[in-house]
Tab-separated table of C-alpha atoms in Angstrom:
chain	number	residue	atom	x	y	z
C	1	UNK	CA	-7.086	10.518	-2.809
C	2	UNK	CA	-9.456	7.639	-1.668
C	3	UNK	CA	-7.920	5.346	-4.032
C	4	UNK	CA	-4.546	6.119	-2.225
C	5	UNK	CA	-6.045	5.548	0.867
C	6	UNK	CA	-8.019	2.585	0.241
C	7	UNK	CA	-4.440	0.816	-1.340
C	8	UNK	CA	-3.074	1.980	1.895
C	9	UNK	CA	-5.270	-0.097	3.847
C	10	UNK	CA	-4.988	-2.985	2.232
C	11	UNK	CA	-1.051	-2.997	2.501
C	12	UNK	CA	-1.136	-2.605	5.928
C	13	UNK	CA	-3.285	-5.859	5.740
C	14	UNK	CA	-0.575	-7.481	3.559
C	15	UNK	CA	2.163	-5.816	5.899
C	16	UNK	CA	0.290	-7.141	9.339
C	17	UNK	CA	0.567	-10.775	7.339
C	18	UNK	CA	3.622	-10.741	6.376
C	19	UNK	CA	5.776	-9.671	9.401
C	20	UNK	CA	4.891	-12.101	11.510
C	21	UNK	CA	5.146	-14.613	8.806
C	22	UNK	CA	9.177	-13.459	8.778
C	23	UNK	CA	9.641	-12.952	12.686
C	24	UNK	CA	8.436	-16.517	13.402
C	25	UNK	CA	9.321	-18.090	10.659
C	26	UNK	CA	12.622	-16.692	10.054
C	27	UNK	CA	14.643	-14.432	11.667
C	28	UNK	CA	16.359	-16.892	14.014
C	29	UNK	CA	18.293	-18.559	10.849
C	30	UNK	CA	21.588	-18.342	9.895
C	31	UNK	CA	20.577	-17.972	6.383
C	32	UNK	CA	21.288	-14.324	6.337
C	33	UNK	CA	21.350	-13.392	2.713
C	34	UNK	CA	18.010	-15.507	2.149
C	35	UNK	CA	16.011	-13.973	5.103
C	36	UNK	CA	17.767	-10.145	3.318
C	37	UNK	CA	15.624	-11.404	0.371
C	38	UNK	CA	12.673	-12.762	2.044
C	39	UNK	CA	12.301	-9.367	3.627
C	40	UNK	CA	12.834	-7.507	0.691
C	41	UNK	CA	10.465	-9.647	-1.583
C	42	UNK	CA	7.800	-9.481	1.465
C	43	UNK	CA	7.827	-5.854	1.535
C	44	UNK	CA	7.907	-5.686	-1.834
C	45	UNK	CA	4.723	-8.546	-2.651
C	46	UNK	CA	2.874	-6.514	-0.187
C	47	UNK	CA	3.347	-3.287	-1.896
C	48	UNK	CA	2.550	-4.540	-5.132
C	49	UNK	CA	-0.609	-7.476	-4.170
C	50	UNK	CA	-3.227	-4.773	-3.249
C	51	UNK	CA	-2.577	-3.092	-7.097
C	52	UNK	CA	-4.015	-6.320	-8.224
C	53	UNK	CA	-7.457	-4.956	-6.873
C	54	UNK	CA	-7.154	-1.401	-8.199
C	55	UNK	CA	-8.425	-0.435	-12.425
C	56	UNK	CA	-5.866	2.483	-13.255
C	57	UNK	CA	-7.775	2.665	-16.710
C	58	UNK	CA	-11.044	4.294	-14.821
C	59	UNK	CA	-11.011	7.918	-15.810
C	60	UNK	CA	-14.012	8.808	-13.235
C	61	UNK	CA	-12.826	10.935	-10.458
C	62	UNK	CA	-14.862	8.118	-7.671
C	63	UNK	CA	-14.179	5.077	-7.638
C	64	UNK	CA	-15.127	2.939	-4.728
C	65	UNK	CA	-18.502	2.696	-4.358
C	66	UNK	CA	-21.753	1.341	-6.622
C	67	UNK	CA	-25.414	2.802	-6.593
C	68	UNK	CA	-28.328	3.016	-9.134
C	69	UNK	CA	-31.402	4.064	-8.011
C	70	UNK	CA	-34.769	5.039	-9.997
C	71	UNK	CA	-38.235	4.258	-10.373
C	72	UNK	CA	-40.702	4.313	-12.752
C	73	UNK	CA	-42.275	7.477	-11.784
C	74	UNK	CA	-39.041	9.361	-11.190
C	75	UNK	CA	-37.548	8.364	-14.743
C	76	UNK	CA	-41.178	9.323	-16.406
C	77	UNK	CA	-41.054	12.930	-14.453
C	78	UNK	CA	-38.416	15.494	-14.823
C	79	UNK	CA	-39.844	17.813	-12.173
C	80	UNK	CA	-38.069	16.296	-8.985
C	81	UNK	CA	-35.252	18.456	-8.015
C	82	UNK	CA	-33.699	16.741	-4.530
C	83	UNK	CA	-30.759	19.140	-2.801
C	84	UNK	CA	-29.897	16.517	0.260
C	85	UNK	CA	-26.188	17.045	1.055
C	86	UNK	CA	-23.752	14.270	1.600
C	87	UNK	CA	-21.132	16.116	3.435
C	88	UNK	CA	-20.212	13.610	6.195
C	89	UNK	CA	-18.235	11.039	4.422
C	90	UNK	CA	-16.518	13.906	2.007
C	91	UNK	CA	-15.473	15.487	5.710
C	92	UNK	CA	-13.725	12.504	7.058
C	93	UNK	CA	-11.833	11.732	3.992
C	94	UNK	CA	-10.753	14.785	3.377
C	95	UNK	CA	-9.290	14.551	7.128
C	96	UNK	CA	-7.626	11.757	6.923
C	97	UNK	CA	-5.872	13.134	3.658
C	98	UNK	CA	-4.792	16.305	5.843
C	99	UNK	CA	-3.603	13.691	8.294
C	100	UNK	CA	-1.764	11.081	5.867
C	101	UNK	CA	-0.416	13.752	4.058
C	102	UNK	CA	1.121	15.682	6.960
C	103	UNK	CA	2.849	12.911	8.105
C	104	UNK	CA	3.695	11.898	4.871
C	105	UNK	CA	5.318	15.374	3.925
C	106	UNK	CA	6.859	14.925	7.248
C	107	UNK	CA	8.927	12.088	6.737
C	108	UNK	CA	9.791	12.639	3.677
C	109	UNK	CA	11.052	16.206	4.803
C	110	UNK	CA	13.925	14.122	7.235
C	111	UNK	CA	14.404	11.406	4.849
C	112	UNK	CA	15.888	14.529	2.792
C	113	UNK	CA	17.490	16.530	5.736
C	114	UNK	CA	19.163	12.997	6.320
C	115	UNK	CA	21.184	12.897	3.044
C	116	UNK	CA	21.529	16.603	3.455
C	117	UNK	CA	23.621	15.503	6.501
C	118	UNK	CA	25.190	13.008	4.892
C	119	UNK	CA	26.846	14.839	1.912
C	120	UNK	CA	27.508	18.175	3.916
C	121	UNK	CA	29.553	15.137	6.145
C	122	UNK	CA	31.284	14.032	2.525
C	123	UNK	CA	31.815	17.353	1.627
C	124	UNK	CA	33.762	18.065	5.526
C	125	UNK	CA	36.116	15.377	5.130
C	126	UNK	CA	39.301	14.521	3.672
C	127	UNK	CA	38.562	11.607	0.663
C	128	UNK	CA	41.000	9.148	0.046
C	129	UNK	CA	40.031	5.868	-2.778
C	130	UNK	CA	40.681	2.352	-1.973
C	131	UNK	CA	39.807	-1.084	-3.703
C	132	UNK	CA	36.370	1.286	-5.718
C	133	UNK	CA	35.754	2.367	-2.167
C	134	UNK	CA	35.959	6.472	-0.661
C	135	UNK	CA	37.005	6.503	2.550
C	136	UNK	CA	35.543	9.535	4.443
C	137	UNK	CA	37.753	10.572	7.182
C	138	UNK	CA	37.216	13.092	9.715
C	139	UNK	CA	37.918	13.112	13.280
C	140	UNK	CA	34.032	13.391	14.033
C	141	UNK	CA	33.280	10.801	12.427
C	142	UNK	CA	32.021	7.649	13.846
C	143	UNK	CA	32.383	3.733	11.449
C	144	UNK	CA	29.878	4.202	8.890
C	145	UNK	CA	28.689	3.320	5.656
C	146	UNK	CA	26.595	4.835	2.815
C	147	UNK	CA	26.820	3.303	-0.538
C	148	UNK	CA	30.334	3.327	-1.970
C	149	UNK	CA	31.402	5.617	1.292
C	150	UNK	CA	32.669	4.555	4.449
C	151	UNK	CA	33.429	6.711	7.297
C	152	UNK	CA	36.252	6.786	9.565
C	153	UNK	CA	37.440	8.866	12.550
C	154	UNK	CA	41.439	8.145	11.586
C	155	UNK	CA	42.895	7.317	8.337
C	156	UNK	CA	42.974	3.729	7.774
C	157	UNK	CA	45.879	2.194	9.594
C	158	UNK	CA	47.346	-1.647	11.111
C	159	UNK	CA	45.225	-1.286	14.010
C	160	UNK	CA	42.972	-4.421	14.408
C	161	UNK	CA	40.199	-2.169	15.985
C	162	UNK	CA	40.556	-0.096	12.281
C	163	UNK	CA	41.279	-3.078	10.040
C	164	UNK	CA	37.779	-5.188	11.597
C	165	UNK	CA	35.808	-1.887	11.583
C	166	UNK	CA	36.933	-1.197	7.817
C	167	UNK	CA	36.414	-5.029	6.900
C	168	UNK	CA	32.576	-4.718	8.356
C	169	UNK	CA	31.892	-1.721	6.553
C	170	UNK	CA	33.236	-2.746	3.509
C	171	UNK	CA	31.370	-5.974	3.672
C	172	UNK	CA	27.624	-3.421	3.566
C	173	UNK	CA	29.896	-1.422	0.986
C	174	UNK	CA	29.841	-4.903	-1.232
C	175	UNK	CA	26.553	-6.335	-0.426
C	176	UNK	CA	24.697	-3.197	-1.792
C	177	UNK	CA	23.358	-2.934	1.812
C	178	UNK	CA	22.768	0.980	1.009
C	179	UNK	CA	20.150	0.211	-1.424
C	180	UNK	CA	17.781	-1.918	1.177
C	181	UNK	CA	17.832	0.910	3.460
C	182	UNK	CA	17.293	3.574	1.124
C	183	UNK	CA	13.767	1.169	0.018
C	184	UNK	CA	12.764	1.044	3.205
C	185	UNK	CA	13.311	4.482	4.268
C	186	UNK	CA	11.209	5.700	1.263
C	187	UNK	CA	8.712	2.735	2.417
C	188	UNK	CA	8.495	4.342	6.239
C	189	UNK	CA	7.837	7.943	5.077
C	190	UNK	CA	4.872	6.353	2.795
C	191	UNK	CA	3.724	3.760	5.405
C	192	UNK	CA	4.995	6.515	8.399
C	193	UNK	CA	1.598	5.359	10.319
C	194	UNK	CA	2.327	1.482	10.135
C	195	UNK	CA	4.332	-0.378	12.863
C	196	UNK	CA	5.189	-2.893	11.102
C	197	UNK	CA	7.081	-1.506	8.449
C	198	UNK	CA	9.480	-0.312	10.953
C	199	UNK	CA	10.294	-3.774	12.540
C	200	UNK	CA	10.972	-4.633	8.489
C	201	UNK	CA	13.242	-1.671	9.045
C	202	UNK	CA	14.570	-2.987	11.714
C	203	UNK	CA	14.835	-6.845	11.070
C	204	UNK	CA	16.543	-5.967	7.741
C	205	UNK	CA	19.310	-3.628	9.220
C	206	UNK	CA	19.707	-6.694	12.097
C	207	UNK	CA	20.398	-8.880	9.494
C	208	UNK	CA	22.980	-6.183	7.292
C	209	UNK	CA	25.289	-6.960	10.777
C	210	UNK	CA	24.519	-10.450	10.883
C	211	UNK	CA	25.696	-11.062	7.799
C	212	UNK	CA	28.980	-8.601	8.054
C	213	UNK	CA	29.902	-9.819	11.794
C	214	UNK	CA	29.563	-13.006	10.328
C	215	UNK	CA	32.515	-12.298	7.278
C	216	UNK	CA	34.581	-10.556	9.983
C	217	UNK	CA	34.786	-13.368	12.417
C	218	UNK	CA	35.873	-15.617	10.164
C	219	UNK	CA	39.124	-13.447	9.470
C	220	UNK	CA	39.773	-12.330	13.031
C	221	UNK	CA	39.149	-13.848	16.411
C	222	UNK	CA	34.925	-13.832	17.265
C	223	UNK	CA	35.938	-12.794	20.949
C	224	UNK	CA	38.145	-10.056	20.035
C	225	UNK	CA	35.774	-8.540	17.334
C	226	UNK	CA	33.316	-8.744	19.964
C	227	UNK	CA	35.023	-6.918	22.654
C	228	UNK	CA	35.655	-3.893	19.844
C	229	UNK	CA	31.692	-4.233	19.841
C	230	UNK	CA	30.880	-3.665	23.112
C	231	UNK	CA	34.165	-0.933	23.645
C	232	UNK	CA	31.731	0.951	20.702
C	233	UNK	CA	28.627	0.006	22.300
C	234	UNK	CA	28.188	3.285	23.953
C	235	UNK	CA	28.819	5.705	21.347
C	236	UNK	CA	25.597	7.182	20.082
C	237	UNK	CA	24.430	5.761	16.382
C	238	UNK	CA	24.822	8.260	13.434
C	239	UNK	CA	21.922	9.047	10.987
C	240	UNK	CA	19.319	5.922	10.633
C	241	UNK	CA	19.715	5.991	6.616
C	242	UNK	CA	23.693	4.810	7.271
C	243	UNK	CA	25.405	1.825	8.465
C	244	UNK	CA	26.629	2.475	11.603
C	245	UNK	CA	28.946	-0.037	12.974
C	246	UNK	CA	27.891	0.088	16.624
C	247	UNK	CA	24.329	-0.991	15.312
C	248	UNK	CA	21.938	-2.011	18.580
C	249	UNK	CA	21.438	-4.702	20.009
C	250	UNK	CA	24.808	-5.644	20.410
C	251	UNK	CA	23.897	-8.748	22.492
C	252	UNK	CA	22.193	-10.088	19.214
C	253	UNK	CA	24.472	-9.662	16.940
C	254	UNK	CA	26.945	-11.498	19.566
C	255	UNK	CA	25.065	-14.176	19.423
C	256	UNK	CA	24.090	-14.879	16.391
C	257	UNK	CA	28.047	-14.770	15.761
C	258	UNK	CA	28.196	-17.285	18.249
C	259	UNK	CA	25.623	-19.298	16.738
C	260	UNK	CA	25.480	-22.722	15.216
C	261	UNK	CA	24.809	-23.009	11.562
C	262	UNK	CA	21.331	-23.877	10.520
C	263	UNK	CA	21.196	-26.647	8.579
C	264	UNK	CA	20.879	-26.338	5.393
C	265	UNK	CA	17.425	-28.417	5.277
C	266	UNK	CA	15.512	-25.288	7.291
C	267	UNK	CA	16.066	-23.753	3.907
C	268	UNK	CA	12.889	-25.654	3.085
C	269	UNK	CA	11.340	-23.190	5.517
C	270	UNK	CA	10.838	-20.547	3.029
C	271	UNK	CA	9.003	-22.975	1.241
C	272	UNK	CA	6.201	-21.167	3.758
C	273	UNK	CA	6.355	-18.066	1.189
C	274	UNK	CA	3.841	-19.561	-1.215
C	275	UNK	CA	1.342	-19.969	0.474
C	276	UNK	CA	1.804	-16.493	2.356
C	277	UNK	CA	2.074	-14.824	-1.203
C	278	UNK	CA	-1.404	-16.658	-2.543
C	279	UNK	CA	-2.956	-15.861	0.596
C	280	UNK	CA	-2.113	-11.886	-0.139
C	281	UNK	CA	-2.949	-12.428	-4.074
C	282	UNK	CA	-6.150	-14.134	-3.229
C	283	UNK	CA	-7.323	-11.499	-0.334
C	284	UNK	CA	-7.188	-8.715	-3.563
C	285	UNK	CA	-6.637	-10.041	-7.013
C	286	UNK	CA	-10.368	-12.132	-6.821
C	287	UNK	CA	-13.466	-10.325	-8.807
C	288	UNK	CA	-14.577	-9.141	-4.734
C	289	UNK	CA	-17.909	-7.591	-4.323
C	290	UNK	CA	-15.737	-4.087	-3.856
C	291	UNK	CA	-14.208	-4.885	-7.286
C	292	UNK	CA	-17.361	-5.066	-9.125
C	293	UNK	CA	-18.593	-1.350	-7.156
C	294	UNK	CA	-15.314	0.165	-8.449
C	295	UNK	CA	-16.336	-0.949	-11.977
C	296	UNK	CA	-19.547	0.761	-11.657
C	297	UNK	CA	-18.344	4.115	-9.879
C	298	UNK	CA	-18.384	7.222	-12.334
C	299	UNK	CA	-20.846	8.585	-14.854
C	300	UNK	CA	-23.022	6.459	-16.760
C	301	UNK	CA	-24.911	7.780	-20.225
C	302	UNK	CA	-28.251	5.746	-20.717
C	303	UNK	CA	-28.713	3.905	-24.322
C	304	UNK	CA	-31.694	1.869	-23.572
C	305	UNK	CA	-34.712	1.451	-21.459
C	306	UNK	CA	-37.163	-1.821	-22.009
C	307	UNK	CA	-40.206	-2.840	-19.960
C	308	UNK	CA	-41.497	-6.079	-19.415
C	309	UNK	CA	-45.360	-5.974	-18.630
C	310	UNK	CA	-46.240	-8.851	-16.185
C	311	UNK	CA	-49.995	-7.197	-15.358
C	312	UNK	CA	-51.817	-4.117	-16.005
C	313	UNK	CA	-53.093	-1.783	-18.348
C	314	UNK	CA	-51.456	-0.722	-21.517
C	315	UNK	CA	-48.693	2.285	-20.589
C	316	UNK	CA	-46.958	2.143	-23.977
C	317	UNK	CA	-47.241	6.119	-24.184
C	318	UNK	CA	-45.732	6.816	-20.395
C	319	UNK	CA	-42.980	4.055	-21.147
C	320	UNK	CA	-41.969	5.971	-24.538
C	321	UNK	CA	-41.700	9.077	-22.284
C	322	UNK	CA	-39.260	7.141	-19.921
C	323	UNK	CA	-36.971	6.629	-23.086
C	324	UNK	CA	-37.042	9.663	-23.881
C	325	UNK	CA	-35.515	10.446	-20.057
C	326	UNK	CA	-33.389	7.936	-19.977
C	327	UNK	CA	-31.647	8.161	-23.075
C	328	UNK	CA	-28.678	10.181	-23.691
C	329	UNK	CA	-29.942	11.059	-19.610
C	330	UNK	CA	-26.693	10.782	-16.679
C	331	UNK	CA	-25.844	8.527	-14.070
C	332	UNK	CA	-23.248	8.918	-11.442
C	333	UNK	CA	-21.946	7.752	-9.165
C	334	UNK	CA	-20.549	8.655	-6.241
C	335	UNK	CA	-17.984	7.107	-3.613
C	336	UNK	CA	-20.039	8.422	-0.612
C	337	UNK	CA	-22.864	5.973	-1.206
C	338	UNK	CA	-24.542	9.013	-3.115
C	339	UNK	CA	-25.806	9.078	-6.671
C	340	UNK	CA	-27.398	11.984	-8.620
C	341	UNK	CA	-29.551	11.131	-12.068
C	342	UNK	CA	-29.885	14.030	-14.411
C	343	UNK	CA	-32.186	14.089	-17.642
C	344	UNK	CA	-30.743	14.566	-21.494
C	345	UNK	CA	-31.196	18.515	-20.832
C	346	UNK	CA	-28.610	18.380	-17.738
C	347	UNK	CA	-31.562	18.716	-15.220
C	348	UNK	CA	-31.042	16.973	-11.654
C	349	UNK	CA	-34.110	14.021	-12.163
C	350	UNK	CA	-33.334	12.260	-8.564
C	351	UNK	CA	-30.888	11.071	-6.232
C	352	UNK	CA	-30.700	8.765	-3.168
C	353	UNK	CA	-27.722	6.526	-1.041
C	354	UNK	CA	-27.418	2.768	-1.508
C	355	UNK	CA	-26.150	-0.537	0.699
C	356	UNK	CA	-24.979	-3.014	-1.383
C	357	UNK	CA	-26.836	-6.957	-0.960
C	358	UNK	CA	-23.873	-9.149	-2.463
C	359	UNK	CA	-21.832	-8.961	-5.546
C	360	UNK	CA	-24.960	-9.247	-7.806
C	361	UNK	CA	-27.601	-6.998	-6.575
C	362	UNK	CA	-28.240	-3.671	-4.218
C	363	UNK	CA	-30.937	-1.481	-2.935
C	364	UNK	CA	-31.440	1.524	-2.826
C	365	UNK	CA	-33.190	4.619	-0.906
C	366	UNK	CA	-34.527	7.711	-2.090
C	367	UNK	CA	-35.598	10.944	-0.723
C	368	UNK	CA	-38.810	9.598	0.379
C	369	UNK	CA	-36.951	6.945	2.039
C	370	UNK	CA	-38.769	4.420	-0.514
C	371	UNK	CA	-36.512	1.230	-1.093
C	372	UNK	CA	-36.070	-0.668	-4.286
C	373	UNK	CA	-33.747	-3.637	-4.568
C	374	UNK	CA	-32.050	-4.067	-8.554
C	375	UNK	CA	-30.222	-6.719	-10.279
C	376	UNK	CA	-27.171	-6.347	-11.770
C	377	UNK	CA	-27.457	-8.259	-15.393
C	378	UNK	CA	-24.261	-7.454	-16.787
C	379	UNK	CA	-21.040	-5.278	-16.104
C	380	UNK	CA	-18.448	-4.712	-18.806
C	381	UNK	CA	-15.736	-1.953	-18.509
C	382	UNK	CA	-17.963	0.197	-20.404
C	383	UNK	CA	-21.110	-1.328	-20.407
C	384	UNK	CA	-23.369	-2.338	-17.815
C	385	UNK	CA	-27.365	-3.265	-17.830
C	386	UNK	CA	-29.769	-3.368	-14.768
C	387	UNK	CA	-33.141	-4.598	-14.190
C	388	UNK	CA	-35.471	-3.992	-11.316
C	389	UNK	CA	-39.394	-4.632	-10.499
C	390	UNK	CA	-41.814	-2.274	-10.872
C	391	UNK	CA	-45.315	-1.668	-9.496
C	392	UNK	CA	-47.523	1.496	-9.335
C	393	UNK	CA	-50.553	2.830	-9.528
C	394	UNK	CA	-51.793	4.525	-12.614
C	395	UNK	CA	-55.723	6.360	-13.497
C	396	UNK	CA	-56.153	3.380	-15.606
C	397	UNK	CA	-55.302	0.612	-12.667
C	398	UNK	CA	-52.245	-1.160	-11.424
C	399	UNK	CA	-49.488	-1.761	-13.682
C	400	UNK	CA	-46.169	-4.732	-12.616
C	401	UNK	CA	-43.604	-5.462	-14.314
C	402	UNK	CA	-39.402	-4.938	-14.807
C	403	UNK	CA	-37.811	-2.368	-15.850
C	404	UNK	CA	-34.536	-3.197	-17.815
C	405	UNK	CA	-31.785	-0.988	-18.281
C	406	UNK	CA	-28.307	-0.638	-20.412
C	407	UNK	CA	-25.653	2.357	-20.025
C	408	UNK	CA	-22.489	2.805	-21.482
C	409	UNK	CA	-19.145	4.801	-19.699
């Protein structure tokens, strides 16, 4: 679940990017099937960017953090047994699942009672086909569209009221509108917490009538079709997952009706999308510090131990005994800035919390609150070798050196 949450973050970072990118940029055009796409393929860029960042082929349950912590008396003694609990961190997660997850379940749980509604409305009324379109017509019924079915209160007649509210909903019927809706429904009831996804809702929806006031003014007077507007102004919207002809803000859509063309140079305008799109790719697809810690998360088997003797005497027969520890010995580790190293026979041989110092080396703390800072030589998907310095005190005098070590996952 912390690998949801984490790719939740960063597309609400992508998300608080991209909106105002679109508002400012934007949304004041006449270019309304371009700024439909721009929408869609922001939404859609900052859904996708943050998966840049994320290794699906890690089989380790944790994944977001990097520790390795040991010294040379620790990996030469297998009587250490440590039981400090790392509860805290584990806690708030798991709270914030509760929380994402109810709300989540939530809006999902409408999303459904919505089309619910909207086929038990199907089902009510009396179906009649015209030009691959179903006309849904019921006396409760308000102008509406879903898909390939518009909704009427009277059968279609010569009315111009009916014929401009018919034309306007067939116009979403044509133009796939549904489909955008539907996408960012789902989106909302995954991204329920984020603002901004609902002013994508909203923008995109804006720009559905835009672009269908737009067709039906050029067939019938603007003036008239806008007076049928504000006559329908008042009657309270039908479910948010339909088109519903009296779509708010009427004054907007009036205007932009009313509004002057944009010329057709503005288009170069969305010419601002590349660099918004390499901005997202770059703030997640990079090899990041965080990258390299979710490479190292998970449990580590030790292949190797060598020591390089800078002073000292001789501990050839100690260093032997550290292979033998190391070897075939486990290393894990955890997302809560935890670790636990256990010996060849299973036994628990240490364990300690870490800060990382850059993307090339970290420190570490143990139980006795001793620090030791480690290099990180090499990291391969399934290797990965450390080295660290070493100095202690033995019955035959001081011994320095490094300690180098190779795993595999």
């Amino acid at each position: 679940m912390e690998s949801t949450l984490i790719y939740l973050f960063e597309v609400s970072i992508c998300l608080l990017l991209a909106y105002p990118v679109y508002y400012l940029a934007f949304s004041r055009l006449t270019f309304f099937n371009v700024n439909r796409l721009c929408i869609l393929l922001l939404i859609i860029a900052s859904l996708v960017t943050p998966l840049l960042s994320f290794d699906f082929h890690e089989t380790a349950p944790t994944n977001a953090s990097f520790l390795f912590q040991t010294n040379l008396s620790n990996t030469l003694s297998d009587q250490i047994t440590l039981n400090k609990q790392y509860g805290t961190t584990s806690s708030h997660l798991f709270w914030f699942s509760i929380i994402y997850l109810s709300g989540a379940i939530w809006a999902f749980f409408k999303l459904g009672y919505q089309l619910k509604m909207i086929f038990d409305r199907i089902k009510a009324s009396s179906l009649e086909r015209k030009n691959g379109i179903t006309l849904a017509i019921h006396p409760k019924h308000q102008y509406a569209s879903f898909f390939k079915y518009i909704f009427l209160p009277e059968p279609l007649n010569k009315t111009i009221e009916n014929q401009q509210a018919y034309l306007h909903e067939s116009l979403h019927v044509q133009k796939l509108h549904s489909w955008d809706v539907l996408f960012l429904a789902i989106c909302k009831a995954i991204l329920w917490f984020h603002p901004m996804i609902y002013l994508f809702d909203k923008s995109i929806k804006e720009v559905h009538e835009f672009e269908a006031d737009k067709m039906v003014s050029l067939k019938y007077s603007t003036s008239q079709y806008a007076r049928l507007l504000v006559e329908l102004a008042s009657q309270k919207s039908t479910l948010a997952i339909m088109h519903n002809f009296n779509y708010s803000p009427i004054k907007n859509r009036i205007i932009m009706m009313n509004k002057t063309k944009s010329n057709q140079w503005q288009k170069a305008r969305f010419l601002l999308l590349i660099p918004v799109l390499a901005a997202m790719s770059m703030l997640f697809s990079f090899d990041s510090n965080m990258d390299q810690t979710k490479k190292l998360t998970g449990t580590w088997t030790g292949t190797s131990l060598e020591f390089q003797q800078s002073a000292g005497p001789d501990i050839k027969a100690m260093i032997e005994g550290g292979k033998d520890l190391h070897i075939n010995g486990k290393l894990t580790l955890n997302k809560d800035f935890s670790y636990v190293i256990k010996n060849p026979a299973g036994e628990t041989n240490g364990s300690g919390e870490w800060t990382a110092k850059g993307s090339d080396s970290f420190t570490t703390i143990d139980q006795k609150g001793e620090k030791t800072t480690y290099q990180v030589l090499t990291l391969e998907r399934d290797k990965m070798t450390t080295a660290h310095q070493v100095q202690m005190v033995t019955p035959r005098g001081e011994v320095k050196g490094k300690i180098i070590l190779t795993y595999k996952k």
